[in-house]
XYZ file of C-alpha atoms in Angstrom:
556
model
C 14.778 -78.581 2.865
C 16.615 -81.526 1.360
C 16.721 -83.248 4.657
C 13.280 -84.835 4.368
C 13.900 -86.657 1.097
C 17.346 -87.686 2.077
C 16.318 -88.902 5.508
C 13.976 -91.222 3.731
C 16.823 -92.804 1.832
C 19.461 -94.806 3.582
C 22.842 -95.959 2.718
C 24.252 -99.165 3.942
C 27.694 -100.029 2.840
C 28.012 -102.994 5.025
C 31.461 -103.974 3.923
C 32.883 -100.647 5.135
C 30.925 -100.864 8.327
C 31.961 -104.389 9.012
C 35.587 -103.253 8.793
C 36.471 -106.135 6.459
C 35.327 -108.888 8.789
C 34.381 -112.262 7.533
C 31.337 -112.492 5.182
C 29.208 -114.186 7.788
C 29.064 -110.944 9.745
C 27.589 -109.091 6.722
C 24.851 -111.628 6.317
C 23.762 -111.099 9.875
C 23.672 -107.333 9.615
C 20.076 -106.204 9.824
C 18.448 -103.113 8.583
C 15.799 -101.990 11.063
C 12.813 -100.349 9.401
C 9.989 -98.405 10.977
C 7.308 -96.084 9.492
C 5.650 -93.054 11.026
C 1.957 -94.201 10.987
C 0.514 -91.106 12.702
C 0.069 -88.840 9.762
C 1.082 -88.823 6.053
C 3.879 -86.488 4.966
C 2.222 -86.035 1.501
C -1.153 -86.730 0.025
C -0.949 -87.177 -3.772
C -3.580 -87.452 -6.510
C -5.377 -90.784 -6.802
C -4.081 -90.695 -10.404
C -0.450 -90.340 -9.236
C 0.807 -92.806 -11.806
C -0.609 -91.646 -15.073
C 0.006 -92.208 -18.778
C 0.838 -90.325 -21.935
C 0.191 -91.119 -25.624
C 2.071 -89.282 -28.318
C 0.243 -87.612 -31.232
C 2.531 -89.484 -33.638
C 0.107 -92.361 -33.130
C -2.150 -90.614 -35.705
C 0.631 -90.506 -38.209
C 1.767 -94.131 -37.931
C -1.760 -95.532 -37.929
C -1.786 -97.216 -34.443
C -4.633 -94.890 -33.440
C -6.956 -97.140 -35.381
C -6.051 -100.048 -33.143
C -6.728 -98.383 -29.771
C -10.017 -100.246 -29.752
C -8.115 -103.534 -29.411
C -9.562 -105.388 -26.431
C -6.119 -106.475 -25.312
C -4.737 -102.896 -25.312
C -7.835 -101.538 -23.482
C -7.505 -104.343 -20.840
C -3.805 -103.352 -20.277
C -4.728 -99.682 -19.900
C -7.611 -100.483 -17.596
C -5.201 -102.304 -15.338
C -3.570 -98.950 -14.648
C -6.767 -96.963 -14.005
C -7.636 -94.613 -12.345
C -5.184 -92.470 -14.287
C -4.954 -89.456 -16.572
C -4.172 -90.018 -20.220
C -2.298 -87.096 -21.615
C -2.447 -86.912 -25.361
C 0.598 -84.798 -26.126
C 4.271 -84.601 -26.956
C 6.533 -82.811 -29.387
C 3.876 -82.947 -32.072
C 1.187 -81.314 -29.974
C 2.020 -78.015 -31.614
C 1.530 -79.354 -35.118
C -1.988 -80.729 -34.580
C -4.880 -79.296 -36.573
C -8.454 -80.338 -35.836
C -10.623 -81.108 -38.843
C -14.298 -81.807 -38.192
C -15.007 -84.457 -40.727
C -15.438 -88.169 -40.864
C -13.745 -88.826 -44.143
C -11.147 -91.351 -43.279
C -9.037 -92.461 -46.228
C -7.745 -89.071 -47.200
C -5.580 -88.564 -44.121
C -3.801 -91.917 -44.056
C -0.078 -91.999 -43.704
C 2.242 -93.518 -46.329
C 2.330 -97.232 -46.973
C 3.029 -99.662 -49.826
C 0.317 -99.104 -52.404
C -0.318 -102.704 -53.380
C -1.994 -103.544 -50.071
C -2.900 -100.110 -48.885
C -6.288 -100.016 -50.668
C -7.424 -103.241 -49.110
C -5.981 -102.278 -45.818
C -7.853 -98.984 -45.896
C -11.077 -100.885 -46.631
C -10.378 -103.208 -43.705
C -10.038 -100.216 -41.368
C -13.228 -98.640 -42.752
C -15.085 -101.950 -42.329
C -13.771 -102.323 -38.797
C -14.903 -98.726 -38.004
C -18.383 -99.408 -39.350
C -18.712 -102.528 -37.177
C -17.506 -100.598 -34.149
C -20.001 -97.827 -34.737
C -22.793 -100.318 -34.319
C -21.618 -101.234 -30.800
C -23.264 -99.378 -27.937
C -21.208 -97.936 -25.121
C -17.586 -99.110 -25.026
C -16.440 -100.105 -28.504
C -13.964 -102.959 -28.543
C -12.457 -104.945 -31.420
C -10.416 -108.043 -32.037
C -8.220 -107.286 -35.054
C -7.189 -110.233 -37.234
C -3.448 -111.011 -37.139
C -2.922 -110.205 -40.768
C -4.284 -106.709 -40.214
C -1.916 -106.214 -37.273
C 0.977 -107.625 -39.338
C 0.298 -105.038 -42.070
C -0.030 -102.288 -39.504
C 3.317 -103.139 -37.957
C 4.920 -102.963 -41.422
C 3.220 -99.634 -42.131
C 4.248 -98.246 -38.744
C 7.886 -99.265 -39.303
C 8.010 -97.185 -42.466
C 6.300 -94.215 -40.919
C 8.474 -94.357 -37.842
C 11.578 -93.765 -39.907
C 9.962 -90.584 -41.213
C 9.033 -89.633 -37.670
C 12.573 -90.268 -36.405
C 14.000 -88.134 -39.223
C 11.689 -85.280 -38.137
C 12.880 -85.666 -34.595
C 16.518 -85.618 -35.491
C 16.110 -82.591 -37.746
C 13.716 -80.950 -35.242
C 11.385 -80.021 -38.136
C 7.878 -81.433 -37.811
C 5.107 -81.760 -40.343
C 1.502 -80.958 -39.469
C -0.880 -83.666 -38.263
C -4.603 -83.563 -38.888
C -6.694 -84.846 -36.038
C -10.139 -85.635 -37.480
C -13.416 -85.950 -35.583
C -13.071 -89.668 -36.194
C -9.589 -89.718 -34.542
C -10.867 -87.855 -31.540
C -13.747 -90.432 -31.267
C -11.178 -93.298 -31.245
C -8.992 -91.570 -28.720
C -11.850 -90.770 -26.384
C -13.348 -94.218 -26.760
C -9.993 -95.709 -25.629
C -9.691 -93.459 -22.587
C -13.308 -93.992 -21.654
C -13.235 -97.799 -21.970
C -10.037 -97.974 -19.973
C -11.259 -95.715 -17.168
C -8.713 -92.973 -17.985
C -9.305 -89.229 -17.965
C -8.263 -87.623 -21.205
C -6.113 -84.494 -21.209
C -5.798 -83.061 -24.694
C -2.855 -80.889 -25.715
C -3.789 -78.036 -28.015
C -1.533 -76.506 -30.680
C -0.006 -73.329 -29.269
C 2.066 -72.635 -32.427
C -0.992 -71.962 -34.600
C -0.383 -68.221 -34.640
C -1.867 -65.079 -36.242
C 0.379 -62.625 -38.052
C 0.628 -60.527 -34.911
C 1.945 -63.639 -33.029
C -1.307 -63.988 -30.966
C -2.660 -67.464 -30.695
C -5.023 -68.565 -33.492
C -8.055 -70.208 -31.869
C -10.075 -71.339 -34.919
C -9.078 -74.994 -34.886
C -9.425 -75.138 -31.075
C -12.931 -73.641 -31.092
C -14.186 -76.150 -33.593
C -12.583 -78.952 -31.522
C -14.243 -77.699 -28.333
C -17.643 -77.484 -30.032
C -17.309 -80.978 -31.398
C -16.217 -82.415 -27.991
C -19.022 -80.623 -26.227
C -21.570 -81.951 -28.682
C -20.414 -85.504 -27.940
C -20.353 -84.681 -24.138
C -16.653 -85.763 -24.023
C -15.309 -85.121 -20.552
C -11.814 -83.760 -21.348
C -9.286 -81.518 -19.616
C -7.036 -79.271 -21.617
C -3.512 -77.909 -21.947
C -1.876 -75.533 -24.400
C 1.308 -76.337 -26.131
C 4.276 -78.570 -25.272
C 7.598 -77.343 -23.916
C 7.143 -73.747 -24.946
C 10.759 -73.019 -24.020
C 11.911 -75.168 -26.952
C 9.815 -73.305 -29.636
C 12.691 -71.163 -30.890
C 14.789 -74.227 -31.756
C 11.790 -75.926 -33.388
C 10.153 -73.215 -35.519
C 12.561 -70.389 -35.228
C 10.162 -68.207 -33.327
C 9.919 -67.786 -29.598
C 6.739 -67.263 -27.630
C 7.585 -65.360 -24.511
C 5.937 -65.870 -21.135
C 3.837 -62.746 -21.386
C 2.379 -63.937 -24.706
C 1.747 -67.446 -23.315
C -0.032 -66.079 -20.313
C -2.320 -64.136 -22.704
C -2.880 -67.359 -24.697
C -3.834 -69.279 -21.620
C -6.269 -66.556 -20.634
C -7.678 -66.699 -24.108
C -8.141 -70.433 -23.852
C -9.820 -70.060 -20.456
C -12.294 -67.603 -22.046
C -12.896 -70.081 -24.924
C -13.614 -72.849 -22.470
C -16.063 -70.641 -20.653
C -17.829 -69.749 -23.907
C -18.547 -73.414 -24.617
C -20.996 -74.257 -21.885
C -20.070 -77.930 -21.524
C -16.440 -76.976 -20.734
C -16.905 -73.877 -18.636
C -15.589 -75.722 -15.619
C -12.965 -77.849 -17.449
C -9.548 -78.198 -15.906
C -6.605 -76.471 -17.540
C -2.998 -77.658 -17.151
C 0.314 -76.126 -18.141
C 2.804 -74.785 -19.006
C 4.498 -78.099 -19.823
C 7.841 -76.370 -19.591
C 10.947 -78.386 -20.250
C 13.810 -78.010 -17.750
C 12.764 -75.454 -15.174
C 14.245 -72.054 -15.500
C 13.300 -68.960 -13.598
C 11.384 -67.345 -16.429
C 9.452 -70.461 -17.522
C 7.290 -70.204 -14.496
C 6.411 -66.551 -14.852
C 3.819 -67.323 -17.492
C 1.673 -68.648 -14.665
C 1.166 -65.161 -13.311
C -2.557 -64.364 -13.449
C -3.489 -67.670 -15.117
C -5.790 -70.039 -13.268
C -4.258 -73.487 -13.761
C -5.455 -76.618 -11.994
C -1.866 -77.809 -11.678
C 1.548 -76.738 -12.917
C 3.173 -79.296 -15.169
C 6.833 -79.814 -16.053
C 8.544 -82.233 -18.292
C 11.533 -84.250 -17.344
C 13.097 -86.748 -19.677
C 15.653 -89.052 -18.275
C 17.295 -88.732 -21.668
C 18.368 -85.190 -20.835
C 21.145 -86.643 -18.771
C 21.357 -90.151 -20.019
C 22.004 -89.861 -23.753
C 25.068 -91.810 -24.553
C 25.572 -92.761 -20.970
C 23.290 -95.725 -20.818
C 24.672 -98.437 -23.087
C 24.737 -101.385 -20.766
C 22.194 -102.543 -18.191
C 24.498 -101.915 -15.245
C 24.134 -98.174 -16.009
C 20.574 -98.379 -14.690
C 21.987 -99.247 -11.273
C 24.065 -96.081 -10.963
C 22.789 -94.190 -7.994
C 24.128 -90.937 -9.483
C 21.695 -91.391 -12.304
C 18.785 -92.261 -9.980
C 19.382 -89.119 -7.904
C 19.395 -86.681 -10.816
C 15.586 -86.688 -10.673
C 15.586 -85.539 -7.036
C 17.748 -82.536 -7.929
C 15.462 -81.592 -10.841
C 12.260 -81.953 -8.676
C 13.817 -79.885 -5.924
C 14.427 -77.057 -8.431
C 10.938 -77.229 -9.803
C 9.134 -77.280 -6.415
C 11.298 -74.388 -5.217
C 10.309 -72.211 -8.128
C 6.648 -73.173 -7.873
C 6.533 -72.541 -4.084
C 8.075 -69.109 -4.586
C 5.654 -68.015 -7.252
C 2.441 -69.964 -6.603
C 2.642 -71.546 -3.202
C 0.357 -74.547 -2.667
C -0.075 -75.155 -6.368
C 0.121 -78.801 -7.308
C 3.063 -79.882 -9.461
C 2.933 -82.573 -12.193
C 5.846 -84.266 -13.870
C 5.187 -85.162 -17.491
C 7.050 -86.951 -20.248
C 8.806 -89.328 -17.868
C 10.375 -92.320 -19.447
C 13.823 -93.938 -19.530
C 16.212 -92.808 -22.141
C 16.965 -94.428 -25.406
C 20.529 -93.715 -26.428
C 19.686 -92.935 -30.041
C 17.541 -96.100 -29.986
C 20.545 -98.277 -30.792
C 21.093 -99.980 -27.472
C 17.526 -100.034 -26.329
C 17.381 -101.257 -22.764
C 14.137 -99.670 -21.767
C 12.273 -102.900 -22.384
C 14.354 -104.845 -19.858
C 13.949 -105.567 -16.172
C 16.806 -103.153 -15.412
C 14.875 -100.083 -16.477
C 12.456 -100.793 -13.663
C 15.017 -99.560 -11.111
C 14.838 -96.097 -12.652
C 11.065 -96.090 -12.987
C 10.110 -97.348 -9.541
C 12.717 -95.072 -7.965
C 11.362 -92.136 -9.895
C 7.879 -92.894 -8.575
C 9.109 -93.165 -5.030
C 11.187 -89.979 -5.179
C 8.445 -87.996 -6.859
C 5.999 -89.166 -4.172
C 8.238 -88.198 -1.284
C 8.776 -84.788 -2.743
C 5.054 -84.204 -3.182
C 4.746 -84.395 -6.990
C 0.969 -84.833 -7.453
C 0.975 -86.727 -10.723
C 3.717 -88.449 -12.819
C 2.913 -89.068 -16.486
C 4.698 -91.996 -18.089
C 5.720 -91.377 -21.691
C 4.391 -93.398 -23.180
C 1.837 -96.099 -22.669
C 2.127 -97.453 -26.148
C 3.693 -97.013 -29.566
C 6.009 -94.059 -29.523
C 9.804 -94.276 -29.251
C 11.403 -96.881 -27.164
C 10.036 -96.185 -23.721
C 6.563 -97.576 -23.889
C 4.925 -99.911 -21.410
C 3.291 -102.081 -24.110
C 5.011 -103.219 -27.351
C 3.547 -103.364 -30.824
C 2.456 -106.960 -30.361
C 0.298 -105.641 -27.420
C 2.595 -107.445 -24.983
C 3.280 -105.790 -21.627
C 7.005 -104.981 -20.979
C 8.674 -105.179 -17.560
C 7.894 -101.516 -16.694
C 4.190 -102.325 -17.305
C 4.322 -105.016 -14.610
C 6.081 -102.699 -12.140
C 3.400 -100.035 -12.877
C 0.586 -102.590 -12.418
C 1.850 -103.800 -9.049
C 2.469 -100.177 -7.958
C -1.047 -99.199 -9.008
C -2.682 -102.119 -7.174
C -0.770 -101.743 -3.896
C 0.417 -98.144 -3.482
C -2.066 -95.430 -2.393
C -1.659 -91.668 -2.566
C -0.745 -91.107 1.133
C 3.000 -91.035 1.607
C 4.533 -92.031 4.944
C 7.920 -91.147 6.491
C 10.344 -94.021 6.742
C 12.777 -94.419 9.601
C 15.770 -96.657 9.241
C 18.504 -97.835 11.582
C 21.376 -99.951 10.362
C 25.051 -99.620 9.821
C 25.322 -96.223 8.216
C 28.619 -95.007 6.958
C 29.876 -91.697 8.299
C 29.870 -89.282 5.430
C 33.311 -87.941 4.573
C 33.504 -84.143 4.016
C 32.595 -83.190 0.478
C 31.378 -86.730 -0.416
C 27.773 -87.505 -1.066
C 26.679 -90.882 0.084
C 24.647 -92.557 -2.671
C 22.046 -94.968 -1.493
C 21.888 -98.477 -2.786
C 18.909 -99.576 -0.688
C 15.896 -97.389 -1.201
C 12.787 -97.769 0.878
C 9.451 -95.958 0.430
C 6.217 -96.334 2.315
C 2.564 -95.371 1.491
C -0.829 -96.287 2.754
C -2.100 -99.261 0.713
C -4.374 -98.288 -2.163
C -8.010 -98.002 -1.075
C -9.059 -99.403 -4.481
C -7.538 -102.721 -3.402
C -10.327 -104.649 -1.710
C -8.021 -107.403 -0.520
C -6.709 -105.091 2.169
C -8.655 -103.152 4.817
C -8.017 -99.466 5.327
C -5.122 -98.881 7.676
C -2.768 -101.251 5.751
C 0.653 -100.002 4.667
C 2.641 -100.783 1.521
C 6.433 -100.587 1.640
C 8.413 -100.863 -1.547
C 12.137 -101.466 -1.592
C 14.726 -101.258 -4.332
C 17.887 -103.267 -3.626
C 20.697 -102.112 -5.920
C 23.334 -104.078 -3.922
C 24.962 -107.094 -5.454
C 24.314 -108.933 -2.195
C 21.230 -110.074 -0.357
C 19.870 -107.637 2.234
C 17.917 -108.449 5.364
C 15.323 -105.970 6.651
C 13.568 -106.339 10.005
C 10.397 -104.555 10.723
C 10.685 -102.664 13.948
C 8.553 -100.288 16.078
C 4.891 -100.158 15.100
C 5.507 -102.527 12.200
C 6.631 -105.362 14.497
C 4.726 -108.638 14.626
C 2.436 -108.119 11.720
C 1.733 -110.487 8.885
C 3.338 -109.268 5.634
C 2.310 -109.991 2.102
C 5.323 -110.101 -0.176
C 5.202 -109.170 -3.910
C 8.813 -109.779 -5.022
C 9.541 -108.895 -8.598
C 12.559 -110.590 -10.222
C 13.790 -111.038 -13.758
C 12.557 -114.263 -15.383
C 14.797 -116.498 -17.402
C 18.533 -116.591 -17.982
C 19.026 -113.011 -19.233
C 19.352 -111.541 -15.697
C 18.817 -107.785 -15.705
C 18.318 -107.856 -19.486
C 15.218 -110.079 -19.057
C 12.150 -109.001 -21.050
C 9.924 -110.940 -18.622
C 9.252 -110.530 -14.941
C 8.359 -113.106 -12.255
C 6.264 -112.334 -9.210
C 7.143 -114.446 -6.194
C 8.685 -116.951 -8.573
C 5.813 -117.060 -11.124
C 6.242 -115.651 -14.587
C 3.821 -112.783 -15.224
C 1.947 -113.299 -18.495
C -1.247 -111.964 -19.952
C -3.239 -114.792 -21.433
C -5.602 -113.739 -24.223
C -7.369 -110.647 -22.831
C -7.094 -111.097 -19.043
C -4.473 -109.803 -16.633
C -3.007 -112.386 -14.293
C -3.948 -112.483 -10.650
C -1.168 -110.907 -8.519
C -0.700 -113.521 -5.792
C 1.215 -112.511 -2.711
C 3.422 -114.737 -0.576
C 2.596 -114.590 3.110
C 5.428 -113.913 5.489
C 4.513 -114.882 9.033
C 4.607 -112.097 11.688
C 8.072 -111.193 12.887
C 9.888 -112.763 9.960
C 12.830 -110.920 8.444
C 12.374 -109.673 4.865
C 15.189 -111.034 2.754
C 15.762 -109.102 -0.439
C 17.737 -110.868 -3.152
C 20.445 -108.744 -4.903
C 19.294 -106.273 -7.556
C 15.520 -106.760 -7.129
C 12.407 -104.745 -6.350
C 9.799 -105.805 -3.798
C 6.477 -104.535 -2.502
C 5.386 -105.543 1.010
C 1.926 -105.022 2.371
C 1.672 -104.910 6.176
C -1.844 -106.018 6.600
C -3.677 -105.475 9.808
C -1.551 -102.711 11.261
C -4.535 -100.316 11.421
C -2.300 -97.306 10.859
C -3.931 -94.108 11.953
C -2.563 -92.148 8.931
C -4.264 -94.683 6.640
C -7.654 -95.196 8.277
C -9.578 -92.143 7.344
């Protein structure tokens, strides 16, 4: 069953194949590439690339700035997508149905806090007067104060994380309004994680906070999907009490009953179990529970902590392939227990080695991210949730100055060009004969999908191919078979500036990608005439749209 995903990858160690001949020979070595255009091997969700926001955003105050026009524009660039509001602190959230704001603020230097509070309240009052989508432009001084405040709070949050002891977070009606307004303005569908650790003395789930939240949301006609808890297999280490799978299944059934009792949500989608690393038993809690999709969490940091301390580590094929092994385990378990059930992958984001050598805001982290998307797609993962869109930790797409980081640009190009139908790739080139007991790791990775139907620059039937070149040399790729003699639009993403793979900026076909004020730049392709060879510079990522190929798999 591995053969499919591995056939799609190819390995070209040209030096070995060339038998040490002169360099000119290597340059001329072509990779021949063809795609099966008859039918897709997978059809994923339209929201395949989706986003996550961590509940710590309530604690550090950034929630109040989600109405920022710039932030909403950046999120809108990645729609359609799900927005999962969840993370480690999901199980410490308590809903409180009141509008009173000031009481629940986090810590901050007193001398300015009072005025700052008043500013937030004033800003909220102004926003309330807006009809429909509520957007704000916050003055710089306010953002400056917020960044200071967040820095203080984040030390507290980090301490909680390291000690694995979390304090409760109150989500007020006002917080929910702000969260929903953000999702709604940006064209994202909100999935709200409910606190599964709120327990009665007999260990059954306490639903009081949830019921009041459901009633409030229904009154506001908030279209929300739900999930219960976050990584239940880690509860014992967090709060010293385990919740076994039988109990969790009962809790999910209880939640389903609650949703049915609130008329507005009687058909709402329910996701879970958000298990961490897949183990045999973590899946059993699905028995008898009607879930829309099964979700798992996979943090690169599981296997990267301490191992990623220089950018070159992002190029290690061993690292890139760990995801495949994890996904194979998950899909195997799901197919055994609930065949046909869709699988989601949540919490995905590059590691931060203790946050000291933070490389996740560099061009290099894009190799891991784009490869994860490609691999997940080939293996039929329906939705991948990036943790997080903004604010939390070190793996966000947008920084605290509301500037998009390299992974944002990769995500944006992916979203614009890559549709949910996955196609099989066929490659011929100089492939090395595998030696017994040695896994060949691939340094040139090629994935193909139908082009996104949301992109009106391309007619249905177009194909998008994306290629990751991890080689330190240029690679030439010739389109063969059905792909021959078609015009190609190239979107080549390279690091901008002198920092190489450490660059914080990205260029598209030689132009630096920047967001001016509140508009996203136009993504301009470079046209390659029919029959021309694709030349991929070393250590780059490129997207190629084959325009008028009228592929049968992509027409309907």
